[in-house]
mmCIF file of C-alpha atoms and ligand atoms in Angstrom:
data_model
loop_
_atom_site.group_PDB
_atom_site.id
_atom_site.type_symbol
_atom_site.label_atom_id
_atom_site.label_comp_id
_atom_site.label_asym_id
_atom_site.label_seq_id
_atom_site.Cartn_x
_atom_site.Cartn_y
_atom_site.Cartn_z
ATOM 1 C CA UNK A 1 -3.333 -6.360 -38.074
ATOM 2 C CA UNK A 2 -1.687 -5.716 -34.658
ATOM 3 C CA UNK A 3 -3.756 -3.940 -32.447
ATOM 4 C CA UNK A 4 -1.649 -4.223 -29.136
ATOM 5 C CA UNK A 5 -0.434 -1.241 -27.651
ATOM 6 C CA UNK A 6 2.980 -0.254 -27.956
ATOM 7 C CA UNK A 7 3.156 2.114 -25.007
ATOM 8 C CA UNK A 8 1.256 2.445 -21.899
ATOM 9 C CA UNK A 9 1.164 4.934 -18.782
ATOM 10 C CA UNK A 10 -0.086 2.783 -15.594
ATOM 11 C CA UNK A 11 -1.414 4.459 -12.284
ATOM 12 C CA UNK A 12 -0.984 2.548 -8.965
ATOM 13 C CA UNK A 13 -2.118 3.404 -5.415
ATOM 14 C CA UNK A 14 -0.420 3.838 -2.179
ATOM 15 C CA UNK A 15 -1.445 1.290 0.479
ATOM 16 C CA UNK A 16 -2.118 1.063 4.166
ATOM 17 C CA UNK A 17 -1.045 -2.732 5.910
ATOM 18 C CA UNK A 18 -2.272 -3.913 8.964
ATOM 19 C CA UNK A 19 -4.303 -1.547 9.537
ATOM 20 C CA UNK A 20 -4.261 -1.798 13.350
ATOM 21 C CA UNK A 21 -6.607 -4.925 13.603
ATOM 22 C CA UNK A 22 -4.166 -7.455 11.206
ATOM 23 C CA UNK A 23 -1.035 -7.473 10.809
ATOM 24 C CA UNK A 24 0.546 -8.687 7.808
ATOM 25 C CA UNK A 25 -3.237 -9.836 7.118
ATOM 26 C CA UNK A 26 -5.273 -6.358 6.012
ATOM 27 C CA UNK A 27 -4.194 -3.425 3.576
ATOM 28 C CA UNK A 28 -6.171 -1.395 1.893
ATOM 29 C CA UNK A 29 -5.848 0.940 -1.511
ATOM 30 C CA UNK A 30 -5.553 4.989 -0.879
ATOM 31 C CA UNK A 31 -7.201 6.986 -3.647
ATOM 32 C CA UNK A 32 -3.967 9.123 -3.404
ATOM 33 C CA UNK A 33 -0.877 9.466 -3.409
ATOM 34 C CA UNK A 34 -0.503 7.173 -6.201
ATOM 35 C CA UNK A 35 2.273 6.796 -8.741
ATOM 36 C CA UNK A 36 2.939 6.761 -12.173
ATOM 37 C CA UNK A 37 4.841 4.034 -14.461
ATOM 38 C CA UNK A 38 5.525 3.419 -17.857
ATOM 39 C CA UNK A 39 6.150 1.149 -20.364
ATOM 40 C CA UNK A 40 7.573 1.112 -24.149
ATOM 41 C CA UNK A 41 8.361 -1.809 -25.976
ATOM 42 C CA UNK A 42 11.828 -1.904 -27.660
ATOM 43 C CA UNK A 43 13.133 -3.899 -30.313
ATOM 44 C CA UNK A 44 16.287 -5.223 -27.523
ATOM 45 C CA UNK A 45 14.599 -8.325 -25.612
ATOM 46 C CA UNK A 46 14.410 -7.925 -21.819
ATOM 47 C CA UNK A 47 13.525 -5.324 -19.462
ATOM 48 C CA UNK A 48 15.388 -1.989 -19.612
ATOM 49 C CA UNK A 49 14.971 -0.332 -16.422
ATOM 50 C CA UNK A 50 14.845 4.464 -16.503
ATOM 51 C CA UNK A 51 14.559 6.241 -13.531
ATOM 52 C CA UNK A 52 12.262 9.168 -13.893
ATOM 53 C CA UNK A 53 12.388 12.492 -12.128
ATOM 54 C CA UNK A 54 13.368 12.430 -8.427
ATOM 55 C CA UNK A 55 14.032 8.996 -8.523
ATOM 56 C CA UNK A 56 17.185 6.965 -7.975
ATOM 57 C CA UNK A 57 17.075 3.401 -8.068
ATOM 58 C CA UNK A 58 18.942 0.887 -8.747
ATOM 59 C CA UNK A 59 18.623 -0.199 -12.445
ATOM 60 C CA UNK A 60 19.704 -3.573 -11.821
ATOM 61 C CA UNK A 61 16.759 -5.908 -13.049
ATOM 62 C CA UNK A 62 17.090 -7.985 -10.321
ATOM 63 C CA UNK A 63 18.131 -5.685 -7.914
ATOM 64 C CA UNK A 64 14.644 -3.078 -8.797
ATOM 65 C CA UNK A 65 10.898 -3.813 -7.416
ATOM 66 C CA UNK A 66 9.431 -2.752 -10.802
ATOM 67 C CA UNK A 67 12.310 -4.515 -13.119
ATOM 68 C CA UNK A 68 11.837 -8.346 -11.313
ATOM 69 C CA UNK A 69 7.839 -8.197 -11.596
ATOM 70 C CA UNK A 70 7.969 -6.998 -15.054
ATOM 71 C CA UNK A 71 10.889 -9.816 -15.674
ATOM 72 C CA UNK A 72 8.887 -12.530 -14.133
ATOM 73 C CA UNK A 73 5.415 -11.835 -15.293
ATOM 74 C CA UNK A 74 7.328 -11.687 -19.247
ATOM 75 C CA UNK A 75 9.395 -14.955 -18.483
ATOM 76 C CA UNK A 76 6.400 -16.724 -18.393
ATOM 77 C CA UNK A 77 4.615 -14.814 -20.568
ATOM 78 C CA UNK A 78 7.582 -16.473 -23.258
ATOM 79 C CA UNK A 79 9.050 -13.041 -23.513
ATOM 80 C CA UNK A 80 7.302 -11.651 -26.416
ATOM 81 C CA UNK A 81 9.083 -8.458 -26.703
ATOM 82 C CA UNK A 82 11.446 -6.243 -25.212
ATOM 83 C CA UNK A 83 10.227 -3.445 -22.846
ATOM 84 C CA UNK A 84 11.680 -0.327 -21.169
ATOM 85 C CA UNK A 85 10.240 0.725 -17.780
ATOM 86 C CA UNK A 86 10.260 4.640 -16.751
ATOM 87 C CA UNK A 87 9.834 4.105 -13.285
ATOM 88 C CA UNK A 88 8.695 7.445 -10.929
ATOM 89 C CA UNK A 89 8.587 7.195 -7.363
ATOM 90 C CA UNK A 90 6.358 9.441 -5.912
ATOM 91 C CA UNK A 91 5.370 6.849 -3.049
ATOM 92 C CA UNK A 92 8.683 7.207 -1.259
ATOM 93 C CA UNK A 93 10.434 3.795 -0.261
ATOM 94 C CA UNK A 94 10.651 3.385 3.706
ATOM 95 C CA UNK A 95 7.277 4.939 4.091
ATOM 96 C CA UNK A 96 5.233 2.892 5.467
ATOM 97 C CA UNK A 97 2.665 3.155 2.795
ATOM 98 C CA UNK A 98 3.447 0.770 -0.006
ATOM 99 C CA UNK A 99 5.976 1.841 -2.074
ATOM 100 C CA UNK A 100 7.569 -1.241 -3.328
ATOM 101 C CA UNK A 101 3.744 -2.778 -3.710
ATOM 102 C CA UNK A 102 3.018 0.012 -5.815
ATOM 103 C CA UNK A 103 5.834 -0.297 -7.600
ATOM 104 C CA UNK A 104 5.721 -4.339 -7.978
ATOM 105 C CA UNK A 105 1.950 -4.039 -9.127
ATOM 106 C CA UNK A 106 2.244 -1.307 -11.371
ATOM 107 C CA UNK A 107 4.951 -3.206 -13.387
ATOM 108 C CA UNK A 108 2.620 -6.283 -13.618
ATOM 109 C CA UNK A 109 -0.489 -4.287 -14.833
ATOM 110 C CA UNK A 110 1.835 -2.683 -17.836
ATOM 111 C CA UNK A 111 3.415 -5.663 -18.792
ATOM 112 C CA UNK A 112 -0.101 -7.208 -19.118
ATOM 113 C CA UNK A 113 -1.421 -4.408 -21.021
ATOM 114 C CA UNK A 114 1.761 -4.466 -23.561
ATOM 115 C CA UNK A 115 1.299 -7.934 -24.167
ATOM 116 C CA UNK A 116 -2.586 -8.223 -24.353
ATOM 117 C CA UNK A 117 -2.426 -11.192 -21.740
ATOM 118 C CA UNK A 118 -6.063 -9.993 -20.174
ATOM 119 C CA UNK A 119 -4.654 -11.718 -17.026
ATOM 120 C CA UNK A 120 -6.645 -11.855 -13.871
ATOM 121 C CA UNK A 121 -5.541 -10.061 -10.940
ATOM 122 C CA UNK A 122 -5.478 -12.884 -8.727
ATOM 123 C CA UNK A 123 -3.244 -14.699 -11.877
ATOM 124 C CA UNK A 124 -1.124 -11.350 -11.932
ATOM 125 C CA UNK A 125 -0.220 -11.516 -7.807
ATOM 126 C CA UNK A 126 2.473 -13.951 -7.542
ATOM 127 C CA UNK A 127 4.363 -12.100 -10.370
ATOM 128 C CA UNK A 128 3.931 -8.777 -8.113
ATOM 129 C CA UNK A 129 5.365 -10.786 -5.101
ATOM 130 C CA UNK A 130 8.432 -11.498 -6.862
ATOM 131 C CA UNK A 131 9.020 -7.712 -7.070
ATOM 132 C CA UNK A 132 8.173 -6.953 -3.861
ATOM 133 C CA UNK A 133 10.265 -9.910 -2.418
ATOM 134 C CA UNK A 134 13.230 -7.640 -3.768
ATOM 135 C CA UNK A 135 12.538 -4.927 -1.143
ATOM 136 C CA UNK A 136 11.011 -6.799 2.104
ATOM 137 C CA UNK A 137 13.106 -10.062 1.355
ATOM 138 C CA UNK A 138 10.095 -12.013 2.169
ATOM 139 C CA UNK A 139 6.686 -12.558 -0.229
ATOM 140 C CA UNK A 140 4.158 -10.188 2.152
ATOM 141 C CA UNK A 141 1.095 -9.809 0.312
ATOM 142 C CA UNK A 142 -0.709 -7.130 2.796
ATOM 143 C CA UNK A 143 0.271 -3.660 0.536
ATOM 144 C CA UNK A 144 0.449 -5.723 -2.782
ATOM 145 C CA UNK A 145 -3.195 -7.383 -2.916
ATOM 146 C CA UNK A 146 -5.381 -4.352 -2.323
ATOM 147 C CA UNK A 147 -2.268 -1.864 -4.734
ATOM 148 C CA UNK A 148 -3.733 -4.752 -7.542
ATOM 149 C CA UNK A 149 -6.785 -5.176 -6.505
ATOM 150 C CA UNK A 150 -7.998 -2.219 -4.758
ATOM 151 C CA UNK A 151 -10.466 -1.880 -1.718
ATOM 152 C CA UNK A 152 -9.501 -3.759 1.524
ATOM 153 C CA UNK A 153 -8.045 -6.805 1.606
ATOM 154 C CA UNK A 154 -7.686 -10.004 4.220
ATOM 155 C CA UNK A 155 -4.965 -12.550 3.478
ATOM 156 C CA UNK A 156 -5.850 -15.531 5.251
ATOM 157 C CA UNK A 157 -2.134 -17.729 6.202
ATOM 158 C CA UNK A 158 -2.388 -19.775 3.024
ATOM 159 C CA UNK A 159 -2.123 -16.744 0.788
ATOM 160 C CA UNK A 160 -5.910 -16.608 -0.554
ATOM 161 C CA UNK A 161 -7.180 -13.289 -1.106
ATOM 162 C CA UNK A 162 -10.525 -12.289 -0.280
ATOM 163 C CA UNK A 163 -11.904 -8.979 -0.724
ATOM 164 C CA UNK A 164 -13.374 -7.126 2.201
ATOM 165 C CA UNK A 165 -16.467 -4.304 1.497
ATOM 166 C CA UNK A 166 -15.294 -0.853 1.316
ATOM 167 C CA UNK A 167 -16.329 1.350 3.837
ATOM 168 C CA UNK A 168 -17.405 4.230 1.682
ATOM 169 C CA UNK A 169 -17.993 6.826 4.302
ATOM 170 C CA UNK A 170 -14.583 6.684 5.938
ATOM 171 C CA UNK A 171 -12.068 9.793 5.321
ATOM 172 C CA UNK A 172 -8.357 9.269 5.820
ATOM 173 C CA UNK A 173 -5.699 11.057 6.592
ATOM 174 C CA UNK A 174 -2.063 9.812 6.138
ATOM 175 C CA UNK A 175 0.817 11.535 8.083
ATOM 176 C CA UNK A 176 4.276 10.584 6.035
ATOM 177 C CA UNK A 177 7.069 12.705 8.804
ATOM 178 C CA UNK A 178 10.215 12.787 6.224
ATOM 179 C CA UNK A 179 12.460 10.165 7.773
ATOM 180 C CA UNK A 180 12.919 6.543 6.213
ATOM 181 C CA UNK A 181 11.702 3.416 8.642
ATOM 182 C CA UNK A 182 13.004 -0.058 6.701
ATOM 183 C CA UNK A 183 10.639 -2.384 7.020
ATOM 184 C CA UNK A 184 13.603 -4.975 8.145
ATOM 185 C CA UNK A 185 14.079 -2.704 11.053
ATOM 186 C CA UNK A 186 10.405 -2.306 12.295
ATOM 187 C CA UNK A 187 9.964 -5.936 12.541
ATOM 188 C CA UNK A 188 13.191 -6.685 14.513
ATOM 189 C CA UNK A 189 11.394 -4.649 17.019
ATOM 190 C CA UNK A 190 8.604 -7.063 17.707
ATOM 191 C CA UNK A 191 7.983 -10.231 20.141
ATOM 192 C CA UNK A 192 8.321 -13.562 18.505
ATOM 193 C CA UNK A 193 5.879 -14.522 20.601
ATOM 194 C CA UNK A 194 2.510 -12.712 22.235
ATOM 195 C CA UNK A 195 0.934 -13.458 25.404
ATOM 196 C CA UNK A 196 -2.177 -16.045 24.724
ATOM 197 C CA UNK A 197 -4.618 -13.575 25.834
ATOM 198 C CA UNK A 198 -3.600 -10.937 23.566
ATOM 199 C CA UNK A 199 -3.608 -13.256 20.349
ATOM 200 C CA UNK A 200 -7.207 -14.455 21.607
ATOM 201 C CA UNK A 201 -8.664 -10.876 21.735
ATOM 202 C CA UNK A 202 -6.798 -9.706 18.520
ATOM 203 C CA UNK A 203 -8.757 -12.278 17.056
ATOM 204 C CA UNK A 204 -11.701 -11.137 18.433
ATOM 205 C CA UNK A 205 -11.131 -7.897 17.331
ATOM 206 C CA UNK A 206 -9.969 -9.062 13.437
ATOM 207 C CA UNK A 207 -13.789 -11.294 13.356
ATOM 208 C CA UNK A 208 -15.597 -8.141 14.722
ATOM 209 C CA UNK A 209 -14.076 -5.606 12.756
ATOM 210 C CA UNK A 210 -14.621 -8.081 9.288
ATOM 211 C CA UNK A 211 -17.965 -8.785 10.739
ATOM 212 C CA UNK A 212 -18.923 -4.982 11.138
ATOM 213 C CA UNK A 213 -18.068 -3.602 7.403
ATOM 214 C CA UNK A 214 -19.658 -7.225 5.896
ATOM 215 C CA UNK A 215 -22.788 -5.977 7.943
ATOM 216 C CA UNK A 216 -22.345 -2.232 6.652
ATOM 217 C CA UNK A 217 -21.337 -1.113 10.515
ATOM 218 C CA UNK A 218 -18.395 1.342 9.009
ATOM 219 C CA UNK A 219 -18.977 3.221 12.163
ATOM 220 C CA UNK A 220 -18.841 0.160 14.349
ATOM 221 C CA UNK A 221 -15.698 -1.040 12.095
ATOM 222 C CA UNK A 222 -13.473 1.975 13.073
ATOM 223 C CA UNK A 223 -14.132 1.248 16.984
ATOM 224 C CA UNK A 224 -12.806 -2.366 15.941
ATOM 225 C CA UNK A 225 -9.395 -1.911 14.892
ATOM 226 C CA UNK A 226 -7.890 -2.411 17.677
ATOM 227 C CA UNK A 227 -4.218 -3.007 17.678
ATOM 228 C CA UNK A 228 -2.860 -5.177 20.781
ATOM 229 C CA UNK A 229 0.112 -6.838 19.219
ATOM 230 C CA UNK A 230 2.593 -4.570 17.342
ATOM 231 C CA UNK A 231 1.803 -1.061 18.056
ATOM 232 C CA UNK A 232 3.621 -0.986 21.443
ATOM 233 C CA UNK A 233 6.625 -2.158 20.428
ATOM 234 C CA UNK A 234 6.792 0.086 17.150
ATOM 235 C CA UNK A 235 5.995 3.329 19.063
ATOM 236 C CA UNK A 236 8.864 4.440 19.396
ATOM 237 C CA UNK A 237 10.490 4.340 15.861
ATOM 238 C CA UNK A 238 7.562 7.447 15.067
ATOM 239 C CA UNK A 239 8.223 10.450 15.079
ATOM 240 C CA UNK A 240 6.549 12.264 18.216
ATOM 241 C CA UNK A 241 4.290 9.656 18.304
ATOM 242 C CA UNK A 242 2.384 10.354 21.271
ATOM 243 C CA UNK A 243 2.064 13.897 20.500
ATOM 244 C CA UNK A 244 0.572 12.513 16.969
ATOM 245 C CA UNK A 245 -1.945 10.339 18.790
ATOM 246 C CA UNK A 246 -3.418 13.158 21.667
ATOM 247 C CA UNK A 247 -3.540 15.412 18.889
ATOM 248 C CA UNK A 248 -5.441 13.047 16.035
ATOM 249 C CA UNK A 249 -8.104 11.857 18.798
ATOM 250 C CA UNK A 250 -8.653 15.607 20.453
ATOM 251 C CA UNK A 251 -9.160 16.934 16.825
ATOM 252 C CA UNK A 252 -12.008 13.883 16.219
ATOM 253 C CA UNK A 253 -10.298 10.935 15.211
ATOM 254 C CA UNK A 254 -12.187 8.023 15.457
ATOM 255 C CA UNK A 255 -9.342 5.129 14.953
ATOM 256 C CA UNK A 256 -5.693 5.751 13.917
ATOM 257 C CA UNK A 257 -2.200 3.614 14.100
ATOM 258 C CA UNK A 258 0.908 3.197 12.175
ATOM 259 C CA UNK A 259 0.954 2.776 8.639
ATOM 260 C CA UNK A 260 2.214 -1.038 7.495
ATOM 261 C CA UNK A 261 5.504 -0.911 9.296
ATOM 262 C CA UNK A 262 5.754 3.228 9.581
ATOM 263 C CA UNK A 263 7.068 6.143 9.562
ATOM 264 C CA UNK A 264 3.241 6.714 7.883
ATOM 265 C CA UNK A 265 0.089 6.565 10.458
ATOM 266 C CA UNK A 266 -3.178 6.905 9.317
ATOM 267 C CA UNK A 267 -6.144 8.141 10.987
ATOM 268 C CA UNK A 268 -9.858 7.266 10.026
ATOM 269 C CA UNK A 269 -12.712 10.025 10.074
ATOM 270 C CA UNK A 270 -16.633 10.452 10.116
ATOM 271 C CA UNK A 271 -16.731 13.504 7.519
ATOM 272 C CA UNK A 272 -14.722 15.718 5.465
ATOM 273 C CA UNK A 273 -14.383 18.297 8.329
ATOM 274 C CA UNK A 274 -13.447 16.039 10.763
ATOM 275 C CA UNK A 275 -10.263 14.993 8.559
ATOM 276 C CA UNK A 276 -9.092 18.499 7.910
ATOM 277 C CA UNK A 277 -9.444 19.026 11.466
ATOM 278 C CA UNK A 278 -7.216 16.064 12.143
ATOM 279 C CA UNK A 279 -4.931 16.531 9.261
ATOM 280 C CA UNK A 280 -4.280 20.405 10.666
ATOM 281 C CA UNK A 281 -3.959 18.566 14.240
ATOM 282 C CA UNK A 282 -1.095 16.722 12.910
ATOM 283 C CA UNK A 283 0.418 19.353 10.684
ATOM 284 C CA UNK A 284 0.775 21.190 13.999
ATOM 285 C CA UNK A 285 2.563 18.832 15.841
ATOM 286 C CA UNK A 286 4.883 18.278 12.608
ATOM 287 C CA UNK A 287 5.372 22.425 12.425
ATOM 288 C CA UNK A 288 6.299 22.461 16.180
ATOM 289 C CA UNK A 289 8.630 19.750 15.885
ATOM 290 C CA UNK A 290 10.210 21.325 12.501
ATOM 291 C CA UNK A 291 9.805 18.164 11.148
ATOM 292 C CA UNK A 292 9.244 17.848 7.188
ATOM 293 C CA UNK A 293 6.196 15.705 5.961
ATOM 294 C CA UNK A 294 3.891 14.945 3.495
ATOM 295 C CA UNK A 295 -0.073 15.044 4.330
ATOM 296 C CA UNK A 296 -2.757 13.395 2.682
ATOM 297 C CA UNK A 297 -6.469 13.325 2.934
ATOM 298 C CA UNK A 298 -7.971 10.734 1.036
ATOM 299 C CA UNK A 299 -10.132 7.645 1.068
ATOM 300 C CA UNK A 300 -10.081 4.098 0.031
ATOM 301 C CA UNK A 301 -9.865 3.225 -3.574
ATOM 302 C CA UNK A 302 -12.173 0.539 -4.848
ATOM 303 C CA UNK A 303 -9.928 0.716 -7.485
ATOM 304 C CA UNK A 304 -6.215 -0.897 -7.846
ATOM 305 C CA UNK A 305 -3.427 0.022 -10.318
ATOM 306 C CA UNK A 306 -4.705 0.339 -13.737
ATOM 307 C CA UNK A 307 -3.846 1.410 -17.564
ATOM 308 C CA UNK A 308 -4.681 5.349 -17.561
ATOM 309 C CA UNK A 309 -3.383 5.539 -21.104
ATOM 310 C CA UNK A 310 -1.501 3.798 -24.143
ATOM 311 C CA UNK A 311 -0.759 4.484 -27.490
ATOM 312 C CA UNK A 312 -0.605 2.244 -30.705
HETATM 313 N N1 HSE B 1 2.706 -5.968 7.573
HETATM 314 C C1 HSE B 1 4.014 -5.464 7.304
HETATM 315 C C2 HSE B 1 4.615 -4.921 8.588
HETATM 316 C C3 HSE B 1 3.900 -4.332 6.329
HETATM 317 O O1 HSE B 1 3.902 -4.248 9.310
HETATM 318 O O2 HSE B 1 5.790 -5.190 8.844
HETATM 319 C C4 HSE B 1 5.116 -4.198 5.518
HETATM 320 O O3 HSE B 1 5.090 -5.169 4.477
#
């Protein structure tokens, strides 16, 4: 008797990249916003792309984030079956917090639950990078490794994963302003080169900050990420960015930057109060502006995408 499931519903997380201290290095999973996916088998072979509510993509195979992950991971899978993907964005693309690598991993994780592969994670990333090469053109691992994995993440240059201790007590809070930043555009902005001295005490700052939450210093980590290479430049694609940043730190923020490559920033926190503090801090600056965004308060999640229900 068959016991696999024929339908699944699949939950994945919205990420923050860089992270201040390493770029295109460190991401880490958000407990929310997440996003939803899903995934019935059908008796026509291939992948048969839906766009849920509010969303609009393309339904190309090879032209959608969800559609190449969930064609690559059942290419070599032998293509057992046929699937159809219902794919609702709630993570909006341009960002700055992960929406094609939620996208990418939560197309992986159904695929893997539909065919009973009981893949790894680590064995389920590369399939994820091919979806999220669709969006970023380019294989960057930062938002998809902790979105599959959860928790924080460091990518060393090689591509090897390893998985960095949560710092439990942090609160977030993610400011999305409603305009769209492509990620292409954010790093056209940057230096291909950085002077000597700054790449020297980046580094210091990465091996202090990875030091401090292996040593269970969360407080010490926030006062470590430190960004001296990309913030600068990026500034002033944000939204009232400098009006963001006084605000955030006089309301208690402890640490804060942009979110992977924006319009998102993310501020870390000490206690609950001290995050709805910020997050009104920044809601004011967004109300004075009249400019439309999305607010989150929320922590890391130790846990990636993952089944949340399927049916026989
Ligand atoms: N590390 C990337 C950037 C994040 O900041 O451009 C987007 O993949």
């Amino acid at each position: 008797m068959n016991h696999a499931p024929t339908f699944c519903r699949v939950w994945a997380p919205a990420t923050v990249a860089n992270l201040n201290v390493g770029f295109d290095a460190l991401g880490c999973a958000l407990k929310a916003p997440g996003e939803f996916m899903e995934f019935r088998r059908v008796s026509q072979p291939g992948v048969h792309l839906v766009n849920g509510p509010n969303t609009e993509l393309p339904l190309e195979v090879e032209a959608n984030v969800a559609g190449k992950a969930a064609a690559s991971l059942l290419h070599a899978l032998g293509n057992p079956f046929g699937v159809e993907v219902t794919v609702t964005k709630s993570i909006l693309p341009g960002s700055g917090i992960g929406s094609s690598a939620a996208s990418a991993v939560a197309a992986v994780v159904g695929i893997d639950a539909l065919a009973q592969a009981g893949m790894r994670r680590d064995e389920l990333l590369p399939f994820a990078l091919d979806g999220e090469a669709v969006a970023s053109g380019a294989r960057h691992t930062d938002n998809v490794a902790p979105a599959l994995m959860g928790g924080m993440t460091l990518i060393d240059p090689q591509g090897k994963v390893c998985p960095l201790p949560v710092p439990t007590s942090w609160h977030l809070v993610v400011l999305h302003p409603q305009v769209v930043i492509k990620t292409a555009a954010s790093r056209a902005v940057l230096p291909s080169q950085v002077p000597l001295s700054d790449a020297v005490n980046q580094a210091a700052w990465l091996g202090r900050f990875v030091h401090d939450v292996h040593s269970g210093n969360e407080l010490e980590a926030m006062y470590a990420l430190e960004d001296l290479l990309v913030g600068a430049h990026r500034g002033a694609l944000m939204p009232h960015w400098d009006a963001c940043q006084t605000a955030a730190k006089e309301a208690g923020a402890r640490a804060g930057g942009i979110s992977g490559s924006g319009p998102s920033s993310f501020w870390v926190c000490r206690s609950a109060e001290e995050a709805s503090l910020v997050g009104r801090a920044l809601q004011g600056v967004m109300s004075a502006q009249g400019m439309d965004h999305h607010l989150h308060v929320t922590a890391i999640s130790s846990q990636g995408a993952h089944v949340v229900s399927q049916s026989h």
